[in-house]
Tab-separated table of C-alpha atoms and ligand atoms in Angstrom:
chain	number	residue	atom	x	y	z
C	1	UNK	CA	-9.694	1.399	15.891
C	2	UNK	CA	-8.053	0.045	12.643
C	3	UNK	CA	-5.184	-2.511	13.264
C	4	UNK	CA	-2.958	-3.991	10.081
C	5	UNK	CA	-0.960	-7.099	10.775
C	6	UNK	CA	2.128	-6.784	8.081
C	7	UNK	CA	4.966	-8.620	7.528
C	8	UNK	CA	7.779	-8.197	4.975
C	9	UNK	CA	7.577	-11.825	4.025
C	10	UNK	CA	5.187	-14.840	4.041
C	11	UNK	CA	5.100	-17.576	6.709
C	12	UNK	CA	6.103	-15.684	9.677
C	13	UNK	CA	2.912	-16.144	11.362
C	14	UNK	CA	1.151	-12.970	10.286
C	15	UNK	CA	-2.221	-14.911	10.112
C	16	UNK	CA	-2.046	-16.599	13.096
C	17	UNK	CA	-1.259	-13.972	15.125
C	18	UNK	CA	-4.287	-11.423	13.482
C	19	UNK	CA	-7.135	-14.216	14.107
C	20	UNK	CA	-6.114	-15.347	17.225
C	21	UNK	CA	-6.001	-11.550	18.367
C	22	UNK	CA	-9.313	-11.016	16.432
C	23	UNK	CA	-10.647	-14.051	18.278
C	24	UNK	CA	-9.225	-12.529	21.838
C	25	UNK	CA	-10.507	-9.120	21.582
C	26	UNK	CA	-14.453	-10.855	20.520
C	27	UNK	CA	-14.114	-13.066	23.236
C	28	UNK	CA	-13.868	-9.641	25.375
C	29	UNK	CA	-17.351	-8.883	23.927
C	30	UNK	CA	-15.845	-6.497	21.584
C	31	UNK	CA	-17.415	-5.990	18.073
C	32	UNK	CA	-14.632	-7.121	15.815
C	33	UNK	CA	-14.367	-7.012	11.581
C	34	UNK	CA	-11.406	-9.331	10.825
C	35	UNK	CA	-10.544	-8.335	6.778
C	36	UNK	CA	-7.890	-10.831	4.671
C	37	UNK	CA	-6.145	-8.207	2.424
C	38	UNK	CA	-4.277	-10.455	1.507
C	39	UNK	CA	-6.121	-11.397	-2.071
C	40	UNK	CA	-3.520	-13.600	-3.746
C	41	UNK	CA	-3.282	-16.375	-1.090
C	42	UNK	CA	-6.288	-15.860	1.637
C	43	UNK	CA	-5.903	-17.989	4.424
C	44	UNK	CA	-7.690	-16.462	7.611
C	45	UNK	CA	-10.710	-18.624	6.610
C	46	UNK	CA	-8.720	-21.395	7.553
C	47	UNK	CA	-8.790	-20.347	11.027
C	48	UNK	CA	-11.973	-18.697	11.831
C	49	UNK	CA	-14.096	-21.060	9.974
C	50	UNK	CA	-16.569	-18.507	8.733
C	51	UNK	CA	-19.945	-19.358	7.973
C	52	UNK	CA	-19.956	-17.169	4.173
C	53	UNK	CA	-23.636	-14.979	3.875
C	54	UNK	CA	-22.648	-13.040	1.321
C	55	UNK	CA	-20.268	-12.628	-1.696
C	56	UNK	CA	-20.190	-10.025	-4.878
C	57	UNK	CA	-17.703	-9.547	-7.674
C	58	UNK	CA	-14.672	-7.190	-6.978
C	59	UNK	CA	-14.683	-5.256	-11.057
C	60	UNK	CA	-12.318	-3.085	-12.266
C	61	UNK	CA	-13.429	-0.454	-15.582
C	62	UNK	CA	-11.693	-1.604	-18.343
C	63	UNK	CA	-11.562	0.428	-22.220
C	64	UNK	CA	-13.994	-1.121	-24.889
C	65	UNK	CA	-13.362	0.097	-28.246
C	66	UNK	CA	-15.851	0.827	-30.577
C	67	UNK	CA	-14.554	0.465	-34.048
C	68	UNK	CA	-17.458	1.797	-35.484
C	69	UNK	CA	-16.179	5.068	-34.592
C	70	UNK	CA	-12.413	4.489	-33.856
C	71	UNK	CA	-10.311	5.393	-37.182
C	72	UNK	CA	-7.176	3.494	-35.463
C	73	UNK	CA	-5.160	6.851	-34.865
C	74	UNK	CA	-3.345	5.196	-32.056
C	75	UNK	CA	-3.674	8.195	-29.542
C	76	UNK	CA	-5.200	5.900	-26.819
C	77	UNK	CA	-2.117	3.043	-27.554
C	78	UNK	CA	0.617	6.294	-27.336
C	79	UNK	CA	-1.020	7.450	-23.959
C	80	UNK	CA	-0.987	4.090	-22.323
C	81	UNK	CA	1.670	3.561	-19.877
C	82	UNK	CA	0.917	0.072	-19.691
C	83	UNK	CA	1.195	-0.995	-23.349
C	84	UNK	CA	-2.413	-2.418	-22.678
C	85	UNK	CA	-3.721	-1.057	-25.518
C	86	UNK	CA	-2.184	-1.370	-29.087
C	87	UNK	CA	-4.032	-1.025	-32.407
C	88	UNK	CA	-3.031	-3.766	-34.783
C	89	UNK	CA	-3.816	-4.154	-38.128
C	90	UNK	CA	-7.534	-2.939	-38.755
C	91	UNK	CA	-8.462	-3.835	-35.039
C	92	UNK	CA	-7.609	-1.706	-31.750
C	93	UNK	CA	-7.121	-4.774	-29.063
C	94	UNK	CA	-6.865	-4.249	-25.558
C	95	UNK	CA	-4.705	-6.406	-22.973
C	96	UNK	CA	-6.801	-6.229	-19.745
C	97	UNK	CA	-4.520	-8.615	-17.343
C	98	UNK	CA	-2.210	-5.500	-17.446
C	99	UNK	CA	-5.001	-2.783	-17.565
C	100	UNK	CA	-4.496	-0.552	-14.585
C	101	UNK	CA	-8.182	1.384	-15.324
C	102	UNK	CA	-6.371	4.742	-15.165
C	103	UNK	CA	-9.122	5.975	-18.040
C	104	UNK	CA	-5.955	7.532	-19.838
C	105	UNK	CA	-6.977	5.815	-23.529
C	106	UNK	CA	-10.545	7.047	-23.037
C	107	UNK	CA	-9.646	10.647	-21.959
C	108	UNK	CA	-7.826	11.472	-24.858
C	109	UNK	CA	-9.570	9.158	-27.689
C	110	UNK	CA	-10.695	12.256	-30.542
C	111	UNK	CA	-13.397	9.586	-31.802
C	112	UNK	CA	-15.156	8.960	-28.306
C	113	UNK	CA	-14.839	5.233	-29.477
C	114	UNK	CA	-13.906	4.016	-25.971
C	115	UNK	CA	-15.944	3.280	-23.377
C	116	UNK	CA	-15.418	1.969	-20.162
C	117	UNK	CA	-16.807	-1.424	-19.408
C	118	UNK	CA	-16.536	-3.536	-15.948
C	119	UNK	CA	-14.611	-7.020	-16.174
C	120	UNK	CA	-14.694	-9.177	-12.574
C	121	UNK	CA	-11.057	-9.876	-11.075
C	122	UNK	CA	-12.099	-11.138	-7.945
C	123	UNK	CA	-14.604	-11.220	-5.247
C	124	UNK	CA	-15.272	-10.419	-2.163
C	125	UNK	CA	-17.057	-12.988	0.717
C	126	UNK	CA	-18.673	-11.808	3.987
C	127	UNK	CA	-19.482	-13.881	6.796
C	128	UNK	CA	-18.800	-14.543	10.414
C	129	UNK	CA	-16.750	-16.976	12.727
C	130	UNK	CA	-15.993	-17.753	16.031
C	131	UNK	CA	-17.278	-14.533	17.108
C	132	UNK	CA	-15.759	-12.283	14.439
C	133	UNK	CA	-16.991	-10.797	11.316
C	134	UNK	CA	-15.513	-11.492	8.340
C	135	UNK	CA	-14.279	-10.657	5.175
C	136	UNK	CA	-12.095	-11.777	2.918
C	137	UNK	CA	-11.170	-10.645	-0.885
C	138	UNK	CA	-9.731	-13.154	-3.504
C	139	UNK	CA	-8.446	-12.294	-6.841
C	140	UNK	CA	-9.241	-14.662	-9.569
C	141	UNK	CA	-6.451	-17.345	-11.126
C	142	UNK	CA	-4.404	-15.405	-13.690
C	143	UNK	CA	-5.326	-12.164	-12.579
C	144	UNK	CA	-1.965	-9.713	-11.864
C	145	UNK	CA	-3.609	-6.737	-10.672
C	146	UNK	CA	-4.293	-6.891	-6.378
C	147	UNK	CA	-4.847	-3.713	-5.371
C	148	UNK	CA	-8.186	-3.159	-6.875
C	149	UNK	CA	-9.060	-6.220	-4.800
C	150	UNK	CA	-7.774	-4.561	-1.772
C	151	UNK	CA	-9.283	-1.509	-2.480
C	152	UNK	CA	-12.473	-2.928	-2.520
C	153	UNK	CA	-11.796	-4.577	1.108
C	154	UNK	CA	-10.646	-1.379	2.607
C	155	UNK	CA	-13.781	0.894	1.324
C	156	UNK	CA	-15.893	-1.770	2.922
C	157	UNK	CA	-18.472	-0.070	5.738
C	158	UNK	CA	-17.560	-1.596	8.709
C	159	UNK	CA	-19.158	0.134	12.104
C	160	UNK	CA	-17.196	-2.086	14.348
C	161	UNK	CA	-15.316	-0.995	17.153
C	162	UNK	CA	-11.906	-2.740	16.249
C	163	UNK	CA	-10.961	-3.730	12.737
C	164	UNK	CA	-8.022	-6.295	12.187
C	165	UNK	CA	-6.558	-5.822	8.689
C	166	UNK	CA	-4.624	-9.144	7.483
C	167	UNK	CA	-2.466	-7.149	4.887
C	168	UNK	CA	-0.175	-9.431	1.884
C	169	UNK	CA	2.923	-10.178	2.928
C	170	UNK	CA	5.656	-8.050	1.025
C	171	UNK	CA	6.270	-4.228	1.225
C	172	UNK	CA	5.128	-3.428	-2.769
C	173	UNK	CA	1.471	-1.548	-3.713
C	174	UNK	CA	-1.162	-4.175	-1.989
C	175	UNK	CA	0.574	-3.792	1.051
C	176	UNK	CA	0.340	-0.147	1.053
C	177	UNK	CA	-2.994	-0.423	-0.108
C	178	UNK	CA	-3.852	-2.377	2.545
C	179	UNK	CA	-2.691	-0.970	5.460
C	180	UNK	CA	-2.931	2.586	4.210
C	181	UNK	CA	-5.337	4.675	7.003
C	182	UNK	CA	-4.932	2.423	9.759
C	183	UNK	CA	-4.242	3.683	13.187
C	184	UNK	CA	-1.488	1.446	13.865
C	185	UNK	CA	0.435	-1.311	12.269
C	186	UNK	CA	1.775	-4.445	14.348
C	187	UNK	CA	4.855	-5.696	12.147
C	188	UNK	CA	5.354	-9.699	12.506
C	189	UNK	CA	9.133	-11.115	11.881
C	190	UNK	CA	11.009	-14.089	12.841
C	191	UNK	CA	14.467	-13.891	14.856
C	192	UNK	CA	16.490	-14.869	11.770
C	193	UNK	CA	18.503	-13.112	9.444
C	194	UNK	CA	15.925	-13.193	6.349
C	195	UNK	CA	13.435	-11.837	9.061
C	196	UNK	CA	15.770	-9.226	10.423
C	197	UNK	CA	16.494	-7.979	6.553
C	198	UNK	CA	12.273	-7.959	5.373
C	199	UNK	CA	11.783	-6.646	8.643
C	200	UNK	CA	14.067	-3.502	8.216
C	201	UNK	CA	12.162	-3.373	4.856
C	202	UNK	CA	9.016	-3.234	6.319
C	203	UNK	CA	9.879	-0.719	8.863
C	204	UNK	CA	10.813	1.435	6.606
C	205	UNK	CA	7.823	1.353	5.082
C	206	UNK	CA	5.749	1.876	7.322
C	207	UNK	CA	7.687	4.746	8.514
C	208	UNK	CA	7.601	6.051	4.855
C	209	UNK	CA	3.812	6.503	5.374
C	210	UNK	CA	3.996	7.894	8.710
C	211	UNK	CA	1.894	5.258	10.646
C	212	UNK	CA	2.798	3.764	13.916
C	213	UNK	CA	3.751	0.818	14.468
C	214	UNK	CA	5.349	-2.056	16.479
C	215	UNK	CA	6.852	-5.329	16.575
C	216	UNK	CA	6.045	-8.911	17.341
C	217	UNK	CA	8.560	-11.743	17.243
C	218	UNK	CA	7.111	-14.704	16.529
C	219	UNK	CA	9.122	-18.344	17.172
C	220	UNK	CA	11.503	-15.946	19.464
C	221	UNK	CA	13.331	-18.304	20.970
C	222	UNK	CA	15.363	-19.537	17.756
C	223	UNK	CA	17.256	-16.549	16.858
C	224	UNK	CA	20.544	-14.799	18.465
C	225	UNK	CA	19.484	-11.549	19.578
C	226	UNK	CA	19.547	-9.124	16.453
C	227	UNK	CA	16.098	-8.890	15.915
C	228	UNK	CA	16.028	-7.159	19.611
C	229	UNK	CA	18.911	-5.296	19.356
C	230	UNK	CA	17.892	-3.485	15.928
C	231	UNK	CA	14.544	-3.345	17.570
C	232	UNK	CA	16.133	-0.988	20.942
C	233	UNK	CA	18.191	0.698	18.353
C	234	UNK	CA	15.437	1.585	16.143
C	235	UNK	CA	13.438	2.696	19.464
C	236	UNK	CA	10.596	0.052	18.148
C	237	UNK	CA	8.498	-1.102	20.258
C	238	UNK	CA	8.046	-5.021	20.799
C	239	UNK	CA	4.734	-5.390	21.254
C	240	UNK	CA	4.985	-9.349	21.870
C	241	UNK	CA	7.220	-12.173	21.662
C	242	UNK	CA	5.713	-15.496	21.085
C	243	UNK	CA	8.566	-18.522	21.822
C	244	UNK	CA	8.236	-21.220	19.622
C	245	UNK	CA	5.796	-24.505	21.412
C	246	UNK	CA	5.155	-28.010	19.498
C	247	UNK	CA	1.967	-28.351	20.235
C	248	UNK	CA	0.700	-24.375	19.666
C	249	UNK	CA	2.155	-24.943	16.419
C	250	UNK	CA	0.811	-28.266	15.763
C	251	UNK	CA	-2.438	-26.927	16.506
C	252	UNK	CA	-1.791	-24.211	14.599
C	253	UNK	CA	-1.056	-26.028	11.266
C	254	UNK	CA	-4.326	-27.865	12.050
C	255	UNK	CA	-5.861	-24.661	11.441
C	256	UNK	CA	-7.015	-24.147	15.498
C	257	UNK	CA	-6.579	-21.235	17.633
C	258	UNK	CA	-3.545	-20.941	19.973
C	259	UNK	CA	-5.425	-20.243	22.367
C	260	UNK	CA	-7.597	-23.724	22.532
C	261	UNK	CA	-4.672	-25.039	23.344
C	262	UNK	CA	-2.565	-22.775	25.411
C	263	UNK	CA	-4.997	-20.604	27.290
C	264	UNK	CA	-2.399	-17.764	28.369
C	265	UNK	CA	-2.843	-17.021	24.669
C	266	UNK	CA	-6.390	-15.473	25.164
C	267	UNK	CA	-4.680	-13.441	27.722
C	268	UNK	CA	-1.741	-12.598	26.053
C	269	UNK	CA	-4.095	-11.375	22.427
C	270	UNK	CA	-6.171	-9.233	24.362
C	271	UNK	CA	-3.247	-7.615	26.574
C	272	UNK	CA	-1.794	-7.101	22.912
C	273	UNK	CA	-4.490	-5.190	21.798
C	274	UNK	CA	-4.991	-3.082	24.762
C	275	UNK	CA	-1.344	-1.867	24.819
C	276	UNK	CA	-1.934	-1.069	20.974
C	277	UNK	CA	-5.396	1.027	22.439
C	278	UNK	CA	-3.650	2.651	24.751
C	279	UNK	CA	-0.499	3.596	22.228
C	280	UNK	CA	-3.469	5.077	19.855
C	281	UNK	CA	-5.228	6.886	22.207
C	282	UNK	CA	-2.474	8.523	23.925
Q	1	UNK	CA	5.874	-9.983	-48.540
Q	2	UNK	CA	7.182	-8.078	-46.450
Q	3	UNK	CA	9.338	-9.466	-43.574
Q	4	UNK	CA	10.339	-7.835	-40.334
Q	5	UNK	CA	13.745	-9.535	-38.535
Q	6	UNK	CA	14.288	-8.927	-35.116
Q	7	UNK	CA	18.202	-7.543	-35.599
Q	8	UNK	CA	20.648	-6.686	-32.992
Q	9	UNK	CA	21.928	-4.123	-35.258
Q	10	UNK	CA	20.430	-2.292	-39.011
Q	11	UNK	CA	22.817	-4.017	-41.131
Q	12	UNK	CA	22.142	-7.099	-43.282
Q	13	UNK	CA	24.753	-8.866	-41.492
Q	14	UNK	CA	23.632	-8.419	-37.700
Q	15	UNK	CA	22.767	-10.876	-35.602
Q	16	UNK	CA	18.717	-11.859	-35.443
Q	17	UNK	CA	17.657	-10.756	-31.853
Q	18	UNK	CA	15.910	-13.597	-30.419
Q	19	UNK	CA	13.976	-11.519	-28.079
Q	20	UNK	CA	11.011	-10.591	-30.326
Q	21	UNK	CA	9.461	-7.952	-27.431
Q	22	UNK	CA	12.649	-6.671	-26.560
Q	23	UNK	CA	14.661	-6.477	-29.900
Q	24	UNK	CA	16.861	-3.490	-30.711
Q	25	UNK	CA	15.540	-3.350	-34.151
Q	26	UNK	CA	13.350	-4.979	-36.731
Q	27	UNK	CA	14.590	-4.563	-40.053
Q	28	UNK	CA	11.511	-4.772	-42.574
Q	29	UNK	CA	12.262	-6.710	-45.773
Q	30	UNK	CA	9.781	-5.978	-48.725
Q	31	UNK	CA	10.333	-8.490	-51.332
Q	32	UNK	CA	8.289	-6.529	-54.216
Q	33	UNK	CA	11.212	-4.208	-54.442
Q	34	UNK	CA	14.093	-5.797	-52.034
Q	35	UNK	CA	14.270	-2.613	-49.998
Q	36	UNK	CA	15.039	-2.862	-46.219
Q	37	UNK	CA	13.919	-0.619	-43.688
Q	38	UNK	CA	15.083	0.091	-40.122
Q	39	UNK	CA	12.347	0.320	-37.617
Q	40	UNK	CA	13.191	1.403	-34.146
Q	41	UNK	CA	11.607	-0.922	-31.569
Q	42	UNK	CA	11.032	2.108	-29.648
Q	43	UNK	CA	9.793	0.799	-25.725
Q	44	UNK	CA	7.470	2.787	-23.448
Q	45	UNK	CA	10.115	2.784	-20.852
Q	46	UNK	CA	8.084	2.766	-18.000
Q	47	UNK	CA	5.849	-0.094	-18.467
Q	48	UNK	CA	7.294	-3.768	-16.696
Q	49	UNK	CA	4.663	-4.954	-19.227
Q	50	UNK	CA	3.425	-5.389	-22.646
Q	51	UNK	CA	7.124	-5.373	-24.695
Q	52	UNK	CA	5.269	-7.602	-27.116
Q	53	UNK	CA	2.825	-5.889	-27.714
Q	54	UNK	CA	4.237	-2.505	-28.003
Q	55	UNK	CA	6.582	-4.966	-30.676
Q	56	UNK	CA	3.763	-6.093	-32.535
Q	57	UNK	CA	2.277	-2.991	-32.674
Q	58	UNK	CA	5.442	-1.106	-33.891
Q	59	UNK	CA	5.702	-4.099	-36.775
Q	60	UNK	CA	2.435	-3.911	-37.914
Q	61	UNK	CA	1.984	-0.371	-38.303
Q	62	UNK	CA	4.337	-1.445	-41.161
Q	63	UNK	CA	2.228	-3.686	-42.568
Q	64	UNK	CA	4.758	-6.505	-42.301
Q	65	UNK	CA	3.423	-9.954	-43.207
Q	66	UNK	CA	5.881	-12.322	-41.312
Q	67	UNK	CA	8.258	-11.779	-38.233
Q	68	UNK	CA	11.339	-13.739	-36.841
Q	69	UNK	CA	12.876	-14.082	-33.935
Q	70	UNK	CA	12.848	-16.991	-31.383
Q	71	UNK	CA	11.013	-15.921	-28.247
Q	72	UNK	CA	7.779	-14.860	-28.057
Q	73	UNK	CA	5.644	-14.221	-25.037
Q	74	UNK	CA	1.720	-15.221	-24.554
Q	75	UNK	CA	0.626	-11.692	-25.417
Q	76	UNK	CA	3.240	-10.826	-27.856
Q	77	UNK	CA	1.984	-13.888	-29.525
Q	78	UNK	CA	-1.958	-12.764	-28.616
Q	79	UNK	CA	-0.977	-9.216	-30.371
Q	80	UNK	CA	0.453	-10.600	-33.641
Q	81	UNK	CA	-2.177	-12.746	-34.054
Q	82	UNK	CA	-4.676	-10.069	-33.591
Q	83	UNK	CA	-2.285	-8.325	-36.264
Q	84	UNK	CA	-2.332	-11.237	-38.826
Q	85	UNK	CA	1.279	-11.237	-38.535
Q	86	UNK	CA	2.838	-14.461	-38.567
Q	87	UNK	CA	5.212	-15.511	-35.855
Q	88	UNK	CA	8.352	-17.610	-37.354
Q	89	UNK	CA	10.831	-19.216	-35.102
Q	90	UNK	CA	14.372	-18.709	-35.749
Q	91	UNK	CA	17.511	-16.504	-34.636
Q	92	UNK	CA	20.551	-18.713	-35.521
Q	93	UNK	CA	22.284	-16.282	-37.834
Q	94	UNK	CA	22.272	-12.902	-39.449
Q	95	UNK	CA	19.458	-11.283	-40.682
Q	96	UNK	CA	20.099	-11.707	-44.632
Q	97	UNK	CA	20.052	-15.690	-44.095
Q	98	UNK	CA	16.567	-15.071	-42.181
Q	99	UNK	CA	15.224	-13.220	-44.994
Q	100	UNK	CA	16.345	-16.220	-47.485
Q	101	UNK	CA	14.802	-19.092	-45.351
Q	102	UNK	CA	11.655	-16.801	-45.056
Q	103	UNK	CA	11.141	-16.174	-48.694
Q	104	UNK	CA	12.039	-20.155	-49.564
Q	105	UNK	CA	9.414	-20.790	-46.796
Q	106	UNK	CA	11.982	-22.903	-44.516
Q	107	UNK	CA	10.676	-21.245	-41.208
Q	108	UNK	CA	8.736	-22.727	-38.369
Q	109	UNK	CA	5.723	-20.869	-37.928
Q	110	UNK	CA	4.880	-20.802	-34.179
Q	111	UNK	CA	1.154	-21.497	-33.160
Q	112	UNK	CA	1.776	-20.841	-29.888
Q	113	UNK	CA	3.346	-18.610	-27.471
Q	114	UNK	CA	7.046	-20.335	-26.530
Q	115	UNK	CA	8.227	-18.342	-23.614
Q	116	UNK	CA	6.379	-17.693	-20.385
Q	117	UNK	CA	5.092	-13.995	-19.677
Q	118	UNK	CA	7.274	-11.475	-17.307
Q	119	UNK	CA	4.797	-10.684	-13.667
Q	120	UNK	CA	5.676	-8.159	-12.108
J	301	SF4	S1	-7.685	6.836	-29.740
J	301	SF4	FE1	-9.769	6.267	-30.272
J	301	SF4	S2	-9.896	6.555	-32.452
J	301	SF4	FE2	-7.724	6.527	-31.956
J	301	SF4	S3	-7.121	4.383	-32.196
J	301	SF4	FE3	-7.676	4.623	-30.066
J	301	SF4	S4	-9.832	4.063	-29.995
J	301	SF4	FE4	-9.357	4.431	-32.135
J	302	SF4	S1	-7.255	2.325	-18.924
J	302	SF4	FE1	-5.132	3.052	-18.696
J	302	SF4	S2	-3.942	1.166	-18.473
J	302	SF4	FE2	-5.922	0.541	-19.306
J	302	SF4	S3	-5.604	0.520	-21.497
J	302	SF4	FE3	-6.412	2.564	-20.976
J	302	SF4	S4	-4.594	3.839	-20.726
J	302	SF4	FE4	-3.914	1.701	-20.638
C-alpha cells in the first residue's frame, strides 16, 4: 500500500499529518517506510527523530567533453534543449546546474568526444524512528534539478506493508515525480481562500494522472465553509478534518507527535489509514 | 577588435539592449575595416534557462573580442569568460556611442556577474 501526502502549497500541515499517521499505523504493529520526497526543504526528520544507518550520494550522468577528439562542430550545443552545453571559443563548456541528463549532446556528437560522467546532487539517508523506517532525500545547496532526487527515493526497495510518501509541496515535476504510482493520494489544505485555490490546483492534478485521492482539512475550524462545499461539489472525499488546538500545535512546532499530547490522535491516524485501505482495496 | 553591442534594433542609432542574454540583436563592430554586422540573437525557445549562454555562444562564434550591455547573469558571465570575451558594462545610449567609448577604452569591464540568475 503506497500513500502520498500532497499539498498544493507549503505549511498546511502536510508533514505533520504523514508522520503522525506513519507513527499511528507502526504503533498498530504495521511495517511502515515513511519517505520525505520532499528534497528541497526535508523536514520529517524533525519529527520522527531517526537514528541515520545509512546514507549514499543521489548522481545524475552529466556530458564530459573530450577535446581531444571534439572539433567544436556545435552539434551537441544545437541539440540541447537546455542551452547546457555551448562551445565557446576553442573550448566546448558544459553548464551542469541546468543539465537535465537527457544524453541528447552525446547521442548525436559525430566525434564520440562526449562521455557521460556522474556528478552528486544530493543524497539520500536511511534510518529508523519511533517505530518507522526512514528515508529521506536532500538535494545539495545550489542545486535546481529535484526530480532526480526524487527519483532516486521512489526506486528505493522497500518490502513494507504501507509506504507513506511525504511529496514537495507545489503541483510542478517533483510532485508528480513523487507521488507518481501510488495507490492513493491524501490531499492536505487549509479552510482559506489561498488553500481553497492550491487545493483546486492540486486536485486537478491528481486527477490529471488518474490516481485517487482525498481530502484532509487541517486547522478546520478557521475557515467559512468553501473548502467543504467545493469538496461535496467535486464529490471528494474528506478523509479528515483536524480543528485547530493550542497545545497540538504547540507541540507540534516543538517537533512532537500530536498524538503525545492528544491521544484521540493515535486513534484518529490509524482510522485514517484504514478508511484509505479499505477505499484501495475495494 | 571586434565589438559586439547588444542593440534593440540593427541600426547604428538603436538603443543598446541592456539585457545581454536576452538582446534582440548584437551588432558586431570590427574596427580593422569599420564594418558592422547584424547577428541574430537567435533563442532556443524552449529552454527557461541558459539565455546567456546561448548569447555568448552566438557572439563568440564571431570571434568578437568585447561585448556591451548592462546585465549579465552568473552563467552568461561563466560562458564569456570561458569565451575570452570581455564583459563591458554600459547601455545608456545608442549603439554608435558604445562603439566610440569601447574603442577609446572608457568602458567598465565587469569581473563579475551583476544580475542574479532566473530558477525556474
Ligand atoms: S558535438 Fe562533439 S565534436 Fe561537435 S562540438 Fe560537441 S563535443 Fe565537439
Ligand atoms: S545531457 Fe541533455 S541537457 Fe545535458 S547538456 Fe546534454 S543535451 Fe543538454
Amino acid at each position: 500500500m503506497k500513500i502520498a501526502i500532497a499539498s498544493g502549497k507549503g505549511g498546511t500541515g502536510k508533514t505533520t499529518i504523514a508522520t503522525n499517521m506513519a507513527v499511528a499505523i507502526a504503533r498498530e504493529g504495521r511495517d511502515v517506510t515513511y519517505i520525505d520526497c520532499d528534497v528541497e526543504e526535508p523536514n520529517g526528520h524533525i519529527f520522527l527523530k531517526p537514528k541515520i544507518r545509512e546514507q549514499y550520494d543521489a548522481t545524475v550522468l552529466v556530458p564530459h567533453v573530450d577535446l581531444n577528439k571534439c572539433t567544436l562542430c556545435g552539434d551537441c550545443s544545437a541539440a540541447c534543449e537546455f542551452n547546457a552545453i555551448a562551445v565557446l571559443g576553442k573550448t566546448v563548456e558544459v553548464f551542469p546546474s541546468i543539465c537535465h541528463s537527457c544524453g541528447g549532446c552525446s547521442d548525436v556528437c559525430p566525434e564520440n568526444a562526449i562521455v557521460d560522467i556522474p556528478r552528486t546532487i544530493g543524497h539520500i539517508s536511511h534510518g529508523d524512528g519511533m517505530g518507522v523506517q526512514f528515508y529521506e532525500g536532500r538535494l545539495n545547496v545550489g542545486e535546481a534539478i529535484s526530480p532526480p532526487v526524487t527519483k532516486a527515493l521512489r526506486r528505493l526497495d522497500t518490502d513494507s506493508e504501507v509506504l507513506i510518501i511525504d511529496a514537495p509541496p507545489g503541483t510542478s515535476c517533483p510532485v508528480i515525480e513523487a507521488i507518481s504510482g501510488t495507490d492513493y493520494v491524501i490531499l492536505v489544505t487549509e479552510p482559506t481562500p489561498f488553500g481553497l485555490n492550491d487545493l483546486k490546483l492540486a486536485v486537478g492534478m491528481v486527477q490529471e494522472i488518474g490516481l485517487p485521492h482525498g481530502v484532509v482539512i487541517n486547522r478546520s475550524d478557521i475557515g467559512d465553509g468553501k473548502t467543504e462545499e467545493f469538496c461535496h461539489r467535486q464529490n471528494l472525499d474528506i478523509l479528515m478534518t483536524i480543528p485547530f488546538e493550542r497545545r497540538v500545535a504547540e507541540a507540534y512546532s516543538r517537533g512532537e507527535m500530536m498524538s503525545d499530547v492528544n491521544s484521540e490522535y493515535e486513534r484518529r491516524f490509524w482510522e485514517l489509514y484504514c478508511s484509505i485501505a479499505e477505499k484501495v482495496s475495494s | 577588435m571586434r565589438i559586439a553591442i547588444a542593440s534593440q534594433g540593427v541600426e547604428k542609432t538603436s538603443a543598446v539592449d541592456p539585457r545581454f542574454g536576452r538582446a534582440s540583436y548584437f551588432l558586431v563592430f570590427d574596427t580593422s575595416d569599420e564594418s558592422l554586422e547584424v547577428v541574430e540573437n537567435n533563442q532556443n525557445v524552449n529552454a527557461a534557462q541558459g539565455a546567456g549562454i546561448q548569447a555568448a555562444e552566438n557572439i563568440a562564434k564571431k570571434n568578437v573580442d568585447i561585448v556591451v550591455a548592462s546585465n549579465y547573469g552568473p552563467k552568461a558571465f561563466r560562458a564569456l569568460e570561458v569565451a575570452g570575451i570581455k564583459a563591458a558594462i554600459w547601455a545608456d545610449g545608442t549603439v554608435s556611442e558604445a562603439i566610440e567609448l569601447a574603442i577609446n577604452n572608457k568602458l567598465k569591464i565587469c569581473d563579475k556577474a551583476n544580475v542574479e540568475g532566473h530558477w525556474m
